PDB file of C-alpha atoms in Angstrom:
ATOM      1  CA  UNK A   1     126.889  75.338  81.590  1.00 47.00           C
ATOM      2  CA  UNK A   2     124.991  76.974  84.457  1.00 72.00           C
ATOM      3  CA  UNK A   3     122.538  74.561  86.109  1.00 93.00           C
ATOM      4  CA  UNK A   4     119.831  77.012  87.088  1.00 96.00           C
ATOM      5  CA  UNK A   5     117.512  74.368  88.517  1.00 96.00           C
ATOM      6  CA  UNK A   6     120.229  72.979  90.792  1.00 96.00           C
ATOM      7  CA  UNK A   7     121.201  76.465  91.927  1.00 96.00           C
ATOM      8  CA  UNK A   8     117.618  77.331  92.834  1.00 97.00           C
ATOM      9  CA  UNK A   9     117.207  74.068  94.736  1.00 97.00           C
ATOM     10  CA  UNK A  10     120.427  74.751  96.661  1.00 97.00           C
ATOM     11  CA  UNK A  11     119.363  78.262  97.592  1.00 97.00           C
ATOM     12  CA  UNK A  12     115.981  77.055  98.787  1.00 97.00           C
ATOM     13  CA  UNK A  13     117.693  74.470 100.969  1.00 98.00           C
ATOM     14  CA  UNK A  14     119.927  77.161 102.448  1.00 98.00           C
ATOM     15  CA  UNK A  15     116.913  79.396 103.091  1.00 98.00           C
ATOM     16  CA  UNK A  16     115.205  76.496 104.844  1.00 98.00           C
ATOM     17  CA  UNK A  17     118.248  75.844 107.013  1.00 98.00           C
ATOM     18  CA  UNK A  18     118.474  79.530 107.955  1.00 98.00           C
ATOM     19  CA  UNK A  19     114.794  79.506 108.879  1.00 98.00           C
ATOM     20  CA  UNK A  20     115.273  76.502 111.122  1.00 97.00           C
ATOM     21  CA  UNK A  21     118.192  78.179 112.878  1.00 97.00           C
ATOM     22  CA  UNK A  22     115.986  81.200 113.532  1.00 98.00           C
ATOM     23  CA  UNK A  23     112.905  79.201 114.504  1.00 98.00           C
ATOM     24  CA  UNK A  24     111.002  80.405 111.442  1.00 98.00           C
ATOM     25  CA  UNK A  25     108.815  78.623 108.927  1.00 96.00           C
ATOM     26  CA  UNK A  26     110.460  78.452 105.471  1.00 96.00           C
ATOM     27  CA  UNK A  27     107.118  79.408 103.919  1.00 96.00           C
ATOM     28  CA  UNK A  28     107.616  82.894 105.395  1.00 97.00           C
ATOM     29  CA  UNK A  29     110.500  83.595 103.005  1.00 98.00           C
ATOM     30  CA  UNK A  30     110.124  84.087  99.266  1.00 98.00           C
ATOM     31  CA  UNK A  31     112.984  83.997  96.781  1.00 98.00           C
ATOM     32  CA  UNK A  32     113.255  86.663  94.110  1.00 98.00           C
ATOM     33  CA  UNK A  33     115.501  85.648  91.220  1.00 98.00           C
ATOM     34  CA  UNK A  34     117.315  88.822  90.184  1.00 97.00           C
ATOM     35  CA  UNK A  35     117.279  88.501  86.424  1.00 95.00           C
ATOM     36  CA  UNK A  36     118.716  91.855  85.329  1.00 94.00           C
ATOM     37  CA  UNK A  37     121.072  91.532  82.342  1.00 93.00           C
ATOM     38  CA  UNK A  38     119.990  87.907  81.952  1.00 93.00           C
ATOM     39  CA  UNK A  39     118.226  86.706  78.787  1.00 94.00           C
ATOM     40  CA  UNK A  40     114.583  85.708  78.599  1.00 95.00           C
ATOM     41  CA  UNK A  41     115.586  82.099  77.993  1.00 95.00           C
ATOM     42  CA  UNK A  42     117.210  81.853  81.420  1.00 95.00           C
ATOM     43  CA  UNK A  43     114.131  83.323  83.067  1.00 96.00           C
ATOM     44  CA  UNK A  44     111.938  80.745  81.350  1.00 96.00           C
ATOM     45  CA  UNK A  45     114.348  78.019  82.466  1.00 95.00           C
ATOM     46  CA  UNK A  46     114.186  79.225  86.060  1.00 96.00           C
ATOM     47  CA  UNK A  47     110.384  79.320  85.918  1.00 97.00           C
ATOM     48  CA  UNK A  48     110.368  75.744  84.635  1.00 96.00           C
ATOM     49  CA  UNK A  49     112.338  74.851  87.778  1.00 94.00           C
ATOM     50  CA  UNK A  50     109.597  76.254  89.989  1.00 96.00           C
ATOM     51  CA  UNK A  51     110.813  79.838  90.423  1.00 97.00           C
ATOM     52  CA  UNK A  52     107.979  82.364  90.094  1.00 97.00           C
ATOM     53  CA  UNK A  53     109.253  85.741  91.336  1.00 98.00           C
ATOM     54  CA  UNK A  54     111.771  87.699  89.255  1.00 98.00           C
ATOM     55  CA  UNK A  55     113.371  91.057  89.915  1.00 98.00           C
ATOM     56  CA  UNK A  56     114.522  93.633  87.385  1.00 98.00           C
ATOM     57  CA  UNK A  57     116.424  96.865  87.985  1.00 97.00           C
ATOM     58  CA  UNK A  58     116.497  98.711  84.651  1.00 97.00           C
ATOM     59  CA  UNK A  59     113.277 100.024  83.143  1.00 97.00           C
ATOM     60  CA  UNK A  60     114.336  99.874  79.497  1.00 96.00           C
ATOM     61  CA  UNK A  61     115.658  96.352  79.835  1.00 96.00           C
ATOM     62  CA  UNK A  62     112.488  95.273  81.623  1.00 97.00           C
ATOM     63  CA  UNK A  63     110.306  96.740  78.852  1.00 95.00           C
ATOM     64  CA  UNK A  64     112.222  94.916  76.149  1.00 94.00           C
ATOM     65  CA  UNK A  65     112.686  91.620  77.934  1.00 94.00           C
ATOM     66  CA  UNK A  66     109.382  91.077  79.728  1.00 94.00           C
ATOM     67  CA  UNK A  67     107.505  90.668  76.459  1.00 93.00           C
ATOM     68  CA  UNK A  68     110.030  88.019  75.358  1.00 96.00           C
ATOM     69  CA  UNK A  69     109.535  85.906  78.485  1.00 97.00           C
ATOM     70  CA  UNK A  70     107.045  83.149  77.692  1.00 95.00           C
ATOM     71  CA  UNK A  71     106.281  82.111  81.278  1.00 97.00           C
ATOM     72  CA  UNK A  72     103.651  83.804  83.510  1.00 97.00           C
ATOM     73  CA  UNK A  73     106.211  85.106  85.988  1.00 98.00           C
ATOM     74  CA  UNK A  74     105.583  87.631  88.768  1.00 98.00           C
ATOM     75  CA  UNK A  75     107.719  90.721  88.187  1.00 98.00           C
ATOM     76  CA  UNK A  76     109.201  92.882  90.937  1.00 98.00           C
ATOM     77  CA  UNK A  77     111.055  96.116  90.235  1.00 98.00           C
ATOM     78  CA  UNK A  78     114.119  96.471  92.448  1.00 98.00           C
ATOM     79  CA  UNK A  79     116.282  99.272  91.114  1.00 96.00           C
ATOM     80  CA  UNK A  80     116.465 103.002  91.393  1.00 96.00           C
ATOM     81  CA  UNK A  81     113.491 104.536  89.638  1.00 97.00           C
ATOM     82  CA  UNK A  82     113.091 107.903  87.962  1.00 97.00           C
ATOM     83  CA  UNK A  83     109.617 109.378  88.126  1.00 97.00           C
ATOM     84  CA  UNK A  84     109.429 109.876  84.362  1.00 98.00           C
ATOM     85  CA  UNK A  85     109.879 106.126  83.807  1.00 98.00           C
ATOM     86  CA  UNK A  86     107.184 104.906  86.194  1.00 98.00           C
ATOM     87  CA  UNK A  87     104.636 104.822  83.374  1.00 98.00           C
ATOM     88  CA  UNK A  88     106.525 101.962  81.726  1.00 97.00           C
ATOM     89  CA  UNK A  89     105.973  99.783  84.785  1.00 98.00           C
ATOM     90  CA  UNK A  90     102.270 100.585  85.142  1.00 98.00           C
ATOM     91  CA  UNK A  91     100.229  97.411  85.437  1.00 96.00           C
ATOM     92  CA  UNK A  92     103.215  95.203  84.660  1.00 97.00           C
ATOM     93  CA  UNK A  93     104.872  94.683  88.039  1.00 98.00           C
ATOM     94  CA  UNK A  94     103.469  93.192  91.225  1.00 98.00           C
ATOM     95  CA  UNK A  95     105.681  95.199  93.573  1.00 98.00           C
ATOM     96  CA  UNK A  96     108.102  98.119  93.515  1.00 98.00           C
ATOM     97  CA  UNK A  97     110.839  97.738  96.140  1.00 98.00           C
ATOM     98  CA  UNK A  98     112.613 101.069  95.737  1.00 98.00           C
ATOM     99  CA  UNK A  99     110.254 103.865  96.798  1.00 98.00           C
ATOM    100  CA  UNK A 100     112.497 106.328  98.615  1.00 97.00           C
ATOM    101  CA  UNK A 101     110.899 109.759  98.161  1.00 97.00           C
ATOM    102  CA  UNK A 102     107.498 111.376  98.097  1.00 98.00           C
ATOM    103  CA  UNK A 103     107.730 112.631  94.503  1.00 98.00           C
ATOM    104  CA  UNK A 104     108.287 109.090  93.225  1.00 98.00           C
ATOM    105  CA  UNK A 105     105.409 107.733  95.291  1.00 98.00           C
ATOM    106  CA  UNK A 106     103.128 110.459  93.926  1.00 98.00           C
ATOM    107  CA  UNK A 107     103.944 109.481  90.345  1.00 98.00           C
ATOM    108  CA  UNK A 108     103.390 105.798  91.094  1.00 98.00           C
ATOM    109  CA  UNK A 109     100.028 106.717  92.570  1.00 98.00           C
ATOM    110  CA  UNK A 110      99.101 108.756  89.479  1.00 98.00           C
ATOM    111  CA  UNK A 111     100.013 105.978  87.089  1.00 98.00           C
ATOM    112  CA  UNK A 112      98.128 103.245  88.940  1.00 98.00           C
ATOM    113  CA  UNK A 113      95.079 105.470  89.312  1.00 98.00           C
ATOM    114  CA  UNK A 114      94.914 105.460  85.513  1.00 98.00           C
ATOM    115  CA  UNK A 115      94.252 101.733  85.539  1.00 98.00           C
ATOM    116  CA  UNK A 116      92.288 101.806  88.792  1.00 97.00           C
ATOM    117  CA  UNK A 117      94.454  99.142  90.402  1.00 97.00           C
ATOM    118  CA  UNK A 118      96.441  99.014  93.648  1.00 97.00           C
ATOM    119  CA  UNK A 119     100.220  98.666  93.613  1.00 98.00           C
ATOM    120  CA  UNK A 120     102.258  97.117  96.404  1.00 98.00           C
ATOM    121  CA  UNK A 121     105.372  99.071  97.331  1.00 98.00           C
ATOM    122  CA  UNK A 122     108.258  98.792  99.743  1.00 98.00           C
ATOM    123  CA  UNK A 123     110.003 101.839 101.147  1.00 98.00           C
ATOM    124  CA  UNK A 124     113.749 101.756 100.590  1.00 98.00           C
ATOM    125  CA  UNK A 125     115.793 102.647 103.656  1.00 98.00           C
ATOM    126  CA  UNK A 126     119.397 103.824 103.454  1.00 98.00           C
ATOM    127  CA  UNK A 127     120.159 101.778 106.529  1.00 97.00           C
ATOM    128  CA  UNK A 128     123.889 102.502 106.463  1.00 96.00           C
ATOM    129  CA  UNK A 129     123.294 106.219 105.850  1.00 96.00           C
ATOM    130  CA  UNK A 130     125.726 106.081 102.927  1.00 95.00           C
ATOM    131  CA  UNK A 131     125.963 109.234 100.832  1.00 92.00           C
ATOM    132  CA  UNK A 132     126.307 107.351  97.554  1.00 92.00           C
ATOM    133  CA  UNK A 133     123.175 105.230  98.052  1.00 93.00           C
ATOM    134  CA  UNK A 134     119.517 105.910  97.527  1.00 93.00           C
ATOM    135  CA  UNK A 135     116.967 105.411 100.237  1.00 96.00           C
ATOM    136  CA  UNK A 136     115.203 107.250 102.998  1.00 97.00           C
ATOM    137  CA  UNK A 137     117.307 107.877 106.085  1.00 97.00           C
ATOM    138  CA  UNK A 138     116.015 105.940 109.105  1.00 97.00           C
ATOM    139  CA  UNK A 139     115.237 109.152 110.953  1.00 97.00           C
ATOM    140  CA  UNK A 140     112.957 110.323 108.128  1.00 97.00           C
ATOM    141  CA  UNK A 141     111.132 107.030 107.637  1.00 98.00           C
ATOM    142  CA  UNK A 142     108.058 107.746 109.736  1.00 98.00           C
ATOM    143  CA  UNK A 143     107.395 110.984 107.839  1.00 98.00           C
ATOM    144  CA  UNK A 144     107.743 109.195 104.496  1.00 98.00           C
ATOM    145  CA  UNK A 145     105.442 106.375 105.602  1.00 98.00           C
ATOM    146  CA  UNK A 146     102.745 108.758 106.812  1.00 98.00           C
ATOM    147  CA  UNK A 147     102.814 110.795 103.593  1.00 97.00           C
ATOM    148  CA  UNK A 148     102.925 107.894 101.140  1.00 98.00           C
ATOM    149  CA  UNK A 149     100.153 106.077 103.003  1.00 97.00           C
ATOM    150  CA  UNK A 150      97.776 108.897 102.116  1.00 97.00           C
ATOM    151  CA  UNK A 151      98.222 108.423  98.362  1.00 98.00           C
ATOM    152  CA  UNK A 152      95.525 106.629  96.354  1.00 97.00           C
ATOM    153  CA  UNK A 153      96.174 103.109  95.056  1.00 97.00           C
ATOM    154  CA  UNK A 154      99.449 102.686  96.945  1.00 97.00           C
ATOM    155  CA  UNK A 155      99.744  99.930  99.511  1.00 97.00           C
ATOM    156  CA  UNK A 156     102.850 100.009 101.697  1.00 98.00           C
ATOM    157  CA  UNK A 157     103.789  96.399 102.389  1.00 98.00           C
ATOM    158  CA  UNK A 158     107.118  96.805 104.164  1.00 98.00           C
ATOM    159  CA  UNK A 159     110.720  97.938 103.812  1.00 98.00           C
ATOM    160  CA  UNK A 160     113.755  97.245 101.627  1.00 98.00           C
ATOM    161  CA  UNK A 161     117.454  97.913 102.101  1.00 98.00           C
ATOM    162  CA  UNK A 162     120.881  97.596 100.518  1.00 96.00           C
ATOM    163  CA  UNK A 163     123.249  97.523 103.501  1.00 96.00           C
ATOM    164  CA  UNK A 164     126.911  98.555 103.320  1.00 95.00           C
ATOM    165  CA  UNK A 165     129.061  96.041 101.497  1.00 92.00           C
ATOM    166  CA  UNK A 166     131.060  93.600 103.578  1.00 94.00           C
ATOM    167  CA  UNK A 167     132.963  90.464 102.622  1.00 93.00           C
ATOM    168  CA  UNK A 168     131.850  88.831 105.867  1.00 96.00           C
ATOM    169  CA  UNK A 169     128.064  88.523 106.035  1.00 95.00           C
ATOM    170  CA  UNK A 170     128.192  88.700 109.821  1.00 96.00           C
ATOM    171  CA  UNK A 171     129.283  92.332 109.523  1.00 97.00           C
ATOM    172  CA  UNK A 172     125.970  93.091 107.825  1.00 97.00           C
ATOM    173  CA  UNK A 173     123.830  91.412 110.472  1.00 98.00           C
ATOM    174  CA  UNK A 174     123.397  94.584 112.618  1.00 98.00           C
ATOM    175  CA  UNK A 175     121.911  96.426 109.638  1.00 98.00           C
ATOM    176  CA  UNK A 176     119.400  93.675 108.966  1.00 98.00           C
ATOM    177  CA  UNK A 177     118.508  93.639 112.651  1.00 98.00           C
ATOM    178  CA  UNK A 178     117.987  97.400 112.581  1.00 98.00           C
ATOM    179  CA  UNK A 179     115.674  97.008 109.591  1.00 98.00           C
ATOM    180  CA  UNK A 180     113.587  94.505 111.533  1.00 98.00           C
ATOM    181  CA  UNK A 181     113.413  96.927 114.442  1.00 98.00           C
ATOM    182  CA  UNK A 182     112.381  99.797 112.140  1.00 98.00           C
ATOM    183  CA  UNK A 183     109.599  97.679 110.680  1.00 98.00           C
ATOM    184  CA  UNK A 184     108.415  96.935 114.196  1.00 98.00           C
ATOM    185  CA  UNK A 185     108.387 100.622 115.068  1.00 97.00           C
ATOM    186  CA  UNK A 186     106.324 101.473 111.993  1.00 98.00           C
ATOM    187  CA  UNK A 187     103.940  98.592 112.661  1.00 97.00           C
ATOM    188  CA  UNK A 188     103.251  99.935 116.143  1.00 97.00           C
ATOM    189  CA  UNK A 189     101.951 103.173 114.597  1.00 96.00           C
ATOM    190  CA  UNK A 190      98.979 101.171 113.234  1.00 96.00           C
ATOM    191  CA  UNK A 191      98.581 103.423 110.207  1.00 96.00           C
ATOM    192  CA  UNK A 192      95.730 102.667 107.801  1.00 94.00           C
ATOM    193  CA  UNK A 193      96.942 101.097 104.572  1.00 90.00           C
ATOM    194  CA  UNK A 194     100.370 100.308 105.983  1.00 97.00           C
ATOM    195  CA  UNK A 195     101.606  96.764 106.536  1.00 96.00           C
ATOM    196  CA  UNK A 196     105.081  95.753 107.598  1.00 98.00           C
ATOM    197  CA  UNK A 197     104.584  92.185 106.384  1.00 97.00           C
ATOM    198  CA  UNK A 198     107.574  92.290 104.031  1.00 98.00           C
ATOM    199  CA  UNK A 199     111.276  92.853 104.617  1.00 98.00           C
ATOM    200  CA  UNK A 200     113.208  92.768 101.342  1.00 98.00           C
ATOM    201  CA  UNK A 201     116.840  92.253 102.283  1.00 98.00           C
ATOM    202  CA  UNK A 202     119.673  89.873 101.587  1.00 97.00           C
ATOM    203  CA  UNK A 203     121.443  88.995  98.343  1.00 96.00           C
ATOM    204  CA  UNK A 204     123.706  86.201  97.094  1.00 94.00           C
ATOM    205  CA  UNK A 205     126.425  86.840  99.662  1.00 95.00           C
ATOM    206  CA  UNK A 206     124.354  87.427 102.773  1.00 97.00           C
ATOM    207  CA  UNK A 207     120.803  86.143 102.313  1.00 98.00           C
ATOM    208  CA  UNK A 208     121.132  83.505 105.023  1.00 98.00           C
ATOM    209  CA  UNK A 209     121.984  86.121 107.653  1.00 98.00           C
ATOM    210  CA  UNK A 210     119.119  88.259 106.335  1.00 98.00           C
ATOM    211  CA  UNK A 211     116.701  85.350 106.756  1.00 98.00           C
ATOM    212  CA  UNK A 212     117.920  84.784 110.306  1.00 98.00           C
ATOM    213  CA  UNK A 213     117.155  88.442 111.022  1.00 98.00           C
ATOM    214  CA  UNK A 214     113.658  88.463 109.559  1.00 98.00           C
ATOM    215  CA  UNK A 215     113.823  88.837 105.764  1.00 98.00           C
ATOM    216  CA  UNK A 216     110.684  87.729 103.954  1.00 98.00           C
ATOM    217  CA  UNK A 217     111.973  88.497 100.447  1.00 98.00           C
ATOM    218  CA  UNK A 218     115.556  87.697  99.462  1.00 98.00           C
ATOM    219  CA  UNK A 219     116.981  88.946  96.177  1.00 98.00           C
ATOM    220  CA  UNK A 220     119.422  86.478  94.635  1.00 97.00           C
ATOM    221  CA  UNK A 221     120.958  86.801  91.191  1.00 95.00           C
ATOM    222  CA  UNK A 222     124.554  85.650  90.939  1.00 93.00           C
ATOM    223  CA  UNK A 223     124.011  82.462  92.936  1.00 94.00           C
ATOM    224  CA  UNK A 224     121.255  81.483  90.489  1.00 96.00           C
ATOM    225  CA  UNK A 225     122.397  82.751  87.108  1.00 94.00           C
ATOM    226  CA  UNK A 226     126.141  83.158  87.606  1.00 87.00           C
ATOM    227  CA  UNK A 227     128.335  86.225  87.340  1.00 78.00           C
ATOM    228  CA  UNK A 228     127.422  88.959  84.921  1.00 64.00           C
ATOM    229  CA  UNK A 229     129.429  88.919  81.722  1.00 57.00           C
ATOM    230  CA  UNK A 230     131.315  92.171  81.428  1.00 49.00           C
ATOM    231  CA  UNK A 231     131.125  93.863  78.065  1.00 43.00           C
ATOM    232  CA  UNK A 232     134.092  95.294  76.280  1.00 41.00           C
TER     233      UNK A 232
END
């Protein structure tokens, strides 16, 4: 049986060790438990172990499952997002990590204006410039930042990426480093309503390298909840 509490404790220890190697304070890094395709009971168990932030990637699943979770968790939306589904997240998530185009940001702004509340967002960068992946190309990031920053109720808090897959985490390090550099470049613009306080990067296989390169939010699922059970 999966020991969720032990897994979370282990990951936190590894985050702390990575912070020490990089001369960072462990308090600068927050763990997001990626709970997509996991039942509400496991989320409640993780919360009971001290985990507070949870990430979902599928709107329909989030709608159905969030009401079944008994604990007062903080929800983050991580996955690709269609504009016509934004309304189902309105007022229910603390942060959206996957804003990669102006049309999506405009719809998020419209929906949160309806409840007169701000929403924290991260801009997703296609850091490997891979054709099959979502995200703003690095060369277009400044334009996206400037446009989204003008929208009501949206607060840009930083950047997110899904780097190219590699079996060796060290191969991913240059992409994480480039993300840190991009955040620094945007920060220097000193745009109103734009903060580069958050870097959402690193998953089960590479979060330690991500932390060493400046991640403030790491998204870990498998190392907490185990492998997804394939259907069929």
